[in-house]
mmCIF file of C-alpha atoms in Angstrom:
data_model
loop_
_atom_site.group_PDB
_atom_site.id
_atom_site.type_symbol
_atom_site.label_atom_id
_atom_site.label_comp_id
_atom_site.label_asym_id
_atom_site.label_seq_id
_atom_site.Cartn_x
_atom_site.Cartn_y
_atom_site.Cartn_z
ATOM 1 C CA UNK A 65 31.497 76.245 106.859
ATOM 2 C CA UNK A 66 29.656 74.537 103.820
ATOM 3 C CA UNK A 67 31.531 71.625 102.780
ATOM 4 C CA UNK A 68 31.666 72.088 98.939
ATOM 5 C CA UNK A 69 32.674 75.840 99.663
ATOM 6 C CA UNK A 70 35.479 74.692 102.042
ATOM 7 C CA UNK A 71 36.892 72.364 99.423
ATOM 8 C CA UNK A 72 36.877 75.035 96.775
ATOM 9 C CA UNK A 73 38.584 77.624 98.904
ATOM 10 C CA UNK A 74 41.044 74.898 100.366
ATOM 11 C CA UNK A 75 41.712 73.901 96.513
ATOM 12 C CA UNK A 76 42.598 77.545 95.566
ATOM 13 C CA UNK A 77 44.751 77.844 98.616
ATOM 14 C CA UNK A 78 46.609 74.586 98.118
ATOM 15 C CA UNK A 79 47.265 75.366 94.340
ATOM 16 C CA UNK A 80 48.668 78.835 95.034
ATOM 17 C CA UNK A 81 50.739 77.125 97.897
ATOM 18 C CA UNK A 82 52.464 74.457 95.907
ATOM 19 C CA UNK A 83 52.747 76.406 92.490
ATOM 20 C CA UNK A 84 54.297 79.183 93.990
ATOM 21 C CA UNK A 85 56.754 77.338 96.340
ATOM 22 C CA UNK A 86 57.665 74.851 93.398
ATOM 23 C CA UNK A 87 58.207 77.569 90.887
ATOM 24 C CA UNK A 88 60.242 79.704 93.553
ATOM 25 C CA UNK A 89 62.404 76.720 94.161
ATOM 26 C CA UNK A 90 63.320 76.483 90.591
ATOM 27 C CA UNK A 91 61.394 73.314 89.491
ATOM 28 C CA UNK A 92 60.497 74.974 85.886
ATOM 29 C CA UNK A 93 64.409 75.747 85.501
ATOM 30 C CA UNK A 94 65.685 72.263 84.664
ATOM 31 C CA UNK A 95 64.780 68.581 85.079
ATOM 32 C CA UNK A 96 66.064 66.925 88.165
ATOM 33 C CA UNK A 97 66.170 63.470 86.619
ATOM 34 C CA UNK A 98 65.829 61.976 83.261
ATOM 35 C CA UNK A 99 62.209 60.844 83.529
ATOM 36 C CA UNK A 100 61.298 64.757 84.083
ATOM 37 C CA UNK A 101 63.103 65.718 80.845
ATOM 38 C CA UNK A 102 61.214 62.971 78.811
ATOM 39 C CA UNK A 103 57.849 64.149 80.240
ATOM 40 C CA UNK A 104 58.825 67.996 79.321
ATOM 41 C CA UNK A 105 60.045 67.113 75.941
ATOM 42 C CA UNK A 106 56.700 65.185 75.298
ATOM 43 C CA UNK A 107 54.509 68.059 76.519
ATOM 44 C CA UNK A 108 56.349 70.578 74.315
ATOM 45 C CA UNK A 109 56.099 68.161 71.284
ATOM 46 C CA UNK A 110 52.372 68.175 71.864
ATOM 47 C CA UNK A 111 52.241 72.005 71.823
ATOM 48 C CA UNK A 112 52.898 72.613 75.449
ATOM 49 C CA UNK A 113 55.599 74.722 77.173
ATOM 50 C CA UNK A 114 58.959 73.182 77.986
ATOM 51 C CA UNK A 115 59.536 75.008 81.289
ATOM 52 C CA UNK A 116 55.943 74.082 82.378
ATOM 53 C CA UNK A 117 56.839 70.678 81.355
ATOM 54 C CA UNK A 118 59.949 70.536 83.618
ATOM 55 C CA UNK A 119 57.680 71.577 86.237
ATOM 56 C CA UNK A 120 55.083 68.730 85.579
ATOM 57 C CA UNK A 121 57.909 66.243 85.113
ATOM 58 C CA UNK A 122 59.645 67.243 88.286
ATOM 59 C CA UNK A 123 56.604 66.829 90.449
ATOM 60 C CA UNK A 124 55.970 63.374 89.083
ATOM 61 C CA UNK A 125 59.344 62.246 89.647
ATOM 62 C CA UNK A 126 60.277 63.453 93.288
ATOM 63 C CA UNK A 127 58.148 64.712 96.153
ATOM 64 C CA UNK A 128 58.225 68.529 95.678
ATOM 65 C CA UNK A 129 55.792 71.110 97.287
ATOM 66 C CA UNK A 130 52.893 69.449 95.728
ATOM 67 C CA UNK A 131 53.595 66.138 97.531
ATOM 68 C CA UNK A 132 54.697 68.071 100.684
ATOM 69 C CA UNK A 133 51.381 69.971 100.634
ATOM 70 C CA UNK A 134 49.263 66.727 100.235
ATOM 71 C CA UNK A 135 51.246 64.778 102.807
ATOM 72 C CA UNK A 136 51.003 67.636 105.263
ATOM 73 C CA UNK A 137 47.255 67.784 104.906
ATOM 74 C CA UNK A 138 46.757 64.102 105.287
ATOM 75 C CA UNK A 139 49.143 64.016 108.397
ATOM 76 C CA UNK A 140 47.353 66.948 110.003
ATOM 77 C CA UNK A 141 44.155 65.090 109.412
ATOM 78 C CA UNK A 142 45.291 61.851 110.780
ATOM 79 C CA UNK A 143 47.705 62.889 113.487
ATOM 80 C CA UNK A 144 46.871 66.681 114.394
ATOM 81 C CA UNK A 145 47.988 70.102 113.980
ATOM 82 C CA UNK A 146 50.908 70.946 114.139
ATOM 83 C CA UNK A 147 52.657 67.553 114.848
ATOM 84 C CA UNK A 148 51.364 65.933 111.819
ATOM 85 C CA UNK A 149 52.659 68.624 109.571
ATOM 86 C CA UNK A 150 56.143 68.328 111.355
ATOM 87 C CA UNK A 151 56.026 64.477 110.768
ATOM 88 C CA UNK A 152 55.147 65.007 107.236
ATOM 89 C CA UNK A 153 58.042 67.474 106.706
ATOM 90 C CA UNK A 154 60.547 64.799 107.858
ATOM 91 C CA UNK A 155 59.036 62.128 105.760
ATOM 92 C CA UNK A 156 59.100 64.336 102.671
ATOM 93 C CA UNK A 157 62.769 65.144 103.364
ATOM 94 C CA UNK A 158 63.491 61.498 103.457
ATOM 95 C CA UNK A 159 61.594 60.842 100.398
ATOM 96 C CA UNK A 160 63.415 63.727 98.582
ATOM 97 C CA UNK A 161 66.782 62.683 99.551
ATOM 98 C CA UNK A 162 66.073 59.223 98.173
ATOM 99 C CA UNK A 163 64.827 60.790 94.831
ATOM 100 C CA UNK A 164 68.081 62.803 94.627
ATOM 101 C CA UNK A 165 66.544 66.113 95.465
ATOM 102 C CA UNK A 166 67.951 68.527 98.311
ATOM 103 C CA UNK A 167 64.423 68.653 99.629
ATOM 104 C CA UNK A 168 63.774 72.299 100.041
ATOM 105 C CA UNK A 169 60.375 72.443 98.233
ATOM 106 C CA UNK A 170 58.792 69.430 99.852
ATOM 107 C CA UNK A 171 59.540 70.384 103.350
ATOM 108 C CA UNK A 172 58.600 74.115 103.011
ATOM 109 C CA UNK A 173 55.502 72.697 101.112
ATOM 110 C CA UNK A 174 54.788 70.647 104.201
ATOM 111 C CA UNK A 175 55.472 73.224 106.718
ATOM 112 C CA UNK A 176 53.592 76.063 105.033
ATOM 113 C CA UNK A 177 50.343 74.135 104.471
ATOM 114 C CA UNK A 178 50.656 73.184 108.343
ATOM 115 C CA UNK A 179 50.544 76.685 109.208
ATOM 116 C CA UNK A 180 47.863 77.429 106.507
ATOM 117 C CA UNK A 181 45.520 74.758 107.993
ATOM 118 C CA UNK A 182 46.258 76.000 111.506
ATOM 119 C CA UNK A 183 45.053 79.503 110.464
ATOM 120 C CA UNK A 184 42.132 77.889 108.302
ATOM 121 C CA UNK A 185 40.749 76.180 111.313
ATOM 122 C CA UNK A 186 40.111 79.556 112.955
ATOM 123 C CA UNK A 187 37.573 80.217 110.010
ATOM 124 C CA UNK A 188 36.136 76.621 109.811
ATOM 125 C CA UNK A 189 38.456 75.154 107.063
ATOM 126 C CA UNK A 190 39.290 71.438 108.176
ATOM 127 C CA UNK A 191 42.373 69.391 107.026
ATOM 128 C CA UNK A 192 40.018 66.952 105.202
ATOM 129 C CA UNK A 193 38.859 69.924 103.016
ATOM 130 C CA UNK A 194 42.558 70.505 102.154
ATOM 131 C CA UNK A 195 43.182 66.827 101.442
ATOM 132 C CA UNK A 196 40.507 66.816 98.937
ATOM 133 C CA UNK A 197 41.507 70.351 97.901
ATOM 134 C CA UNK A 198 44.861 69.438 97.212
ATOM 135 C CA UNK A 199 43.884 66.468 95.137
ATOM 136 C CA UNK A 200 41.770 68.726 92.945
ATOM 137 C CA UNK A 201 44.804 71.131 92.620
ATOM 138 C CA UNK A 202 47.102 68.549 91.272
ATOM 139 C CA UNK A 203 44.356 67.224 88.919
ATOM 140 C CA UNK A 204 44.357 70.664 87.331
ATOM 141 C CA UNK A 205 48.057 70.481 86.813
ATOM 142 C CA UNK A 206 48.577 66.828 85.688
ATOM 143 C CA UNK A 207 45.316 65.463 84.973
ATOM 144 C CA UNK A 208 43.101 67.698 82.659
ATOM 145 C CA UNK A 209 45.094 69.207 79.763
ATOM 146 C CA UNK A 210 48.991 69.023 79.797
ATOM 147 C CA UNK A 211 49.577 71.603 77.224
ATOM 148 C CA UNK A 212 47.254 74.374 78.860
ATOM 149 C CA UNK A 213 48.633 73.643 82.293
ATOM 150 C CA UNK A 214 52.234 73.835 81.025
ATOM 151 C CA UNK A 215 51.757 77.099 79.335
ATOM 152 C CA UNK A 216 50.132 78.603 82.466
ATOM 153 C CA UNK A 217 53.029 77.174 84.504
ATOM 154 C CA UNK A 218 55.527 78.629 81.959
ATOM 155 C CA UNK A 219 53.974 82.059 82.366
ATOM 156 C CA UNK A 220 54.121 81.965 86.094
ATOM 157 C CA UNK A 221 57.788 80.832 85.781
ATOM 158 C CA UNK A 222 58.527 83.804 83.677
ATOM 159 C CA UNK A 223 56.986 86.292 86.198
ATOM 160 C CA UNK A 224 59.069 84.843 89.100
ATOM 161 C CA UNK A 225 62.256 84.711 87.038
ATOM 162 C CA UNK A 226 62.622 81.039 87.040
ATOM 163 C CA UNK A 227 61.895 80.298 83.199
ATOM 164 C CA UNK A 228 64.254 77.594 81.697
ATOM 165 C CA UNK A 229 67.369 78.687 79.773
ATOM 166 C CA UNK A 230 67.308 75.180 78.150
ATOM 167 C CA UNK A 231 65.716 74.799 74.561
ATOM 168 C CA UNK B 137 41.701 74.358 130.309
ATOM 169 C CA UNK B 138 43.805 71.123 131.015
ATOM 170 C CA UNK B 139 43.982 70.546 127.271
ATOM 171 C CA UNK B 140 45.296 74.065 126.684
ATOM 172 C CA UNK B 141 48.062 73.855 129.242
ATOM 173 C CA UNK B 142 49.077 70.541 127.507
ATOM 174 C CA UNK B 143 49.112 72.223 124.185
ATOM 175 C CA UNK B 144 51.389 74.887 125.537
ATOM 176 C CA UNK B 145 53.663 72.385 127.010
ATOM 177 C CA UNK B 146 53.812 70.819 123.545
ATOM 178 C CA UNK B 147 54.524 74.033 121.759
ATOM 179 C CA UNK B 148 57.348 74.876 124.171
ATOM 180 C CA UNK B 149 58.866 71.493 123.613
ATOM 181 C CA UNK B 150 58.917 72.082 119.804
ATOM 182 C CA UNK B 151 60.492 75.548 120.471
ATOM 183 C CA UNK B 152 63.091 73.878 122.882
ATOM 184 C CA UNK B 153 64.066 71.131 120.407
ATOM 185 C CA UNK B 154 64.399 73.797 117.558
ATOM 186 C CA UNK B 155 66.663 76.093 119.662
ATOM 187 C CA UNK B 156 68.658 72.993 121.013
ATOM 188 C CA UNK B 157 69.244 71.604 117.424
ATOM 189 C CA UNK B 158 70.261 75.040 116.215
ATOM 190 C CA UNK B 159 72.664 75.791 119.130
ATOM 191 C CA UNK B 160 74.241 72.251 119.043
ATOM 192 C CA UNK B 161 74.656 72.129 115.216
ATOM 193 C CA UNK B 162 76.216 75.671 115.272
ATOM 194 C CA UNK B 163 78.777 74.445 118.046
ATOM 195 C CA UNK B 164 79.361 71.547 115.763
ATOM 196 C CA UNK B 165 80.309 74.201 113.008
ATOM 197 C CA UNK B 166 77.504 73.609 110.659
ATOM 198 C CA UNK B 167 76.550 76.871 108.883
ATOM 199 C CA UNK B 168 73.444 78.553 109.791
ATOM 200 C CA UNK B 169 71.909 78.575 106.136
ATOM 201 C CA UNK B 170 73.121 76.763 103.043
ATOM 202 C CA UNK B 171 75.188 78.775 100.343
ATOM 203 C CA UNK B 172 73.185 80.548 97.860
ATOM 204 C CA UNK B 173 71.344 79.791 95.578
ATOM 205 C CA UNK B 174 69.870 77.591 98.244
ATOM 206 C CA UNK B 175 67.601 75.896 96.028
ATOM 207 C CA UNK B 176 70.461 73.940 94.347
ATOM 208 C CA UNK B 177 72.627 73.621 97.486
ATOM 209 C CA UNK B 178 73.254 70.312 99.184
ATOM 210 C CA UNK B 179 75.059 71.819 102.032
ATOM 211 C CA UNK B 180 73.920 70.508 105.376
ATOM 212 C CA UNK B 181 73.136 73.645 107.621
ATOM 213 C CA UNK B 182 71.547 74.222 111.078
ATOM 214 C CA UNK B 183 68.312 75.522 109.941
ATOM 215 C CA UNK B 184 67.911 72.845 107.048
ATOM 216 C CA UNK B 185 67.717 69.918 107.597
ATOM 217 C CA UNK B 186 68.778 69.724 111.207
ATOM 218 C CA UNK B 187 65.703 71.736 112.527
ATOM 219 C CA UNK B 188 63.373 69.839 110.269
ATOM 220 C CA UNK B 189 64.702 66.377 111.630
ATOM 221 C CA UNK B 190 64.483 67.649 115.379
ATOM 222 C CA UNK B 191 60.901 68.926 114.776
ATOM 223 C CA UNK B 192 59.870 65.621 112.978
ATOM 224 C CA UNK B 193 61.508 63.292 115.479
ATOM 225 C CA UNK B 194 60.116 65.056 118.421
ATOM 226 C CA UNK B 195 56.619 65.018 117.013
ATOM 227 C CA UNK B 196 56.908 61.104 116.458
ATOM 228 C CA UNK B 197 58.206 60.679 120.076
ATOM 229 C CA UNK B 198 55.324 62.826 121.462
ATOM 230 C CA UNK B 199 52.741 61.136 119.398
ATOM 231 C CA UNK B 200 54.014 57.784 120.857
ATOM 232 C CA UNK B 201 53.468 59.167 124.357
ATOM 233 C CA UNK B 202 57.201 59.244 125.146
ATOM 234 C CA UNK B 203 57.246 62.516 126.978
ATOM 235 C CA UNK B 204 59.983 61.829 129.445
ATOM 236 C CA UNK B 205 59.978 63.516 132.965
ATOM 237 C CA UNK B 206 59.218 67.191 132.249
ATOM 238 C CA UNK B 207 56.343 67.517 130.040
ATOM 239 C CA UNK B 208 58.397 66.453 127.129
ATOM 240 C CA UNK B 209 60.910 69.027 127.587
ATOM 241 C CA UNK B 210 63.745 66.711 128.631
ATOM 242 C CA UNK B 211 63.047 64.630 125.271
ATOM 243 C CA UNK B 212 63.118 67.855 123.310
ATOM 244 C CA UNK B 213 66.525 68.627 124.362
ATOM 245 C CA UNK B 214 67.809 65.102 123.769
ATOM 246 C CA UNK B 215 66.038 64.861 120.277
ATOM 247 C CA UNK B 216 67.603 68.351 119.361
ATOM 248 C CA UNK B 217 71.144 67.302 120.185
ATOM 249 C CA UNK B 218 70.764 63.862 118.599
ATOM 250 C CA UNK B 219 69.455 65.708 115.409
ATOM 251 C CA UNK B 220 72.430 67.941 115.298
ATOM 252 C CA UNK B 221 74.875 65.139 115.711
ATOM 253 C CA UNK B 222 73.145 63.224 113.320
ATOM 254 C CA UNK B 223 73.058 65.875 110.669
ATOM 255 C CA UNK B 224 76.912 66.520 111.253
ATOM 256 C CA UNK B 225 78.195 63.163 111.191
ATOM 257 C CA UNK B 226 75.805 60.688 109.648
ATOM 258 C CA UNK B 227 73.203 62.406 107.312
ATOM 259 C CA UNK B 228 75.719 62.487 104.363
ATOM 260 C CA UNK B 229 76.393 58.646 104.738
ATOM 261 C CA UNK B 230 72.662 57.852 105.152
ATOM 262 C CA UNK B 231 71.350 60.165 102.242
ATOM 263 C CA UNK B 232 74.589 60.632 100.086
ATOM 264 C CA UNK B 233 74.739 63.718 97.746
ATOM 265 C CA UNK B 234 73.482 63.226 94.249
ATOM 266 C CA UNK B 235 76.149 64.020 91.413
ATOM 267 C CA UNK B 236 74.362 66.036 88.510
ATOM 268 C CA UNK B 237 75.128 64.835 84.989
ATOM 269 C CA UNK B 238 76.787 67.629 82.876
ATOM 270 C CA UNK B 239 74.122 67.452 80.290
ATOM 271 C CA UNK B 240 71.495 68.847 82.414
ATOM 272 C CA UNK B 241 73.469 71.928 83.350
#
């Protein structure tokens, strides 16, 4: 498969994977730690959405499905499929517990991307495409425009019934 | 063909460690699943994180070429049993539960 096309497809798949898992696991509902709340309040002050801000703050402050997806792809690239994904899931779980997080989102993200990479390898998508794709996916959430990204994340949270009750 | 047989043995090893971790964890009276809502639960269960620990540890052992005497299957059983005992008796001491502050609720 053409490398650029592969990276674009991997970026879209990775984006959907980590945003859906993180939202489903309740990241937009409340801040896990104080740092996440500060980020969310700041994003809201600049015209963003509070719930989307909680999502952005939480993925900065602990390894959730975004880190699980990225680490899963890196470990599959370095170690192999599926053993890399299993090792990534264990490391993400340890990281989660150190960051005061039960660890469901991160481990599910690492395991799901492992199976996605396994399926993608059948159509020519390689683990390195997913590594680059995931970096691009995280940049769209954290690196381009916080306000727009938080509003989009807030709408997704509303659709999945995970919108924050905090004001 | 040889590679395919080795991959099949490896996949069976993962299946064995998953099942042995699950069975021993249930025998040690860990619940199968955390209570709902699961995303907020810190309960240690047979499925999470016992099976995740078992799969991750076995992957590390196999990657380090620690395959035991029977294509990694014996290592898989030992890792599964160890993971269940670790989750039941040591996990809460190694990674203590986090107490949420009232202001976040």
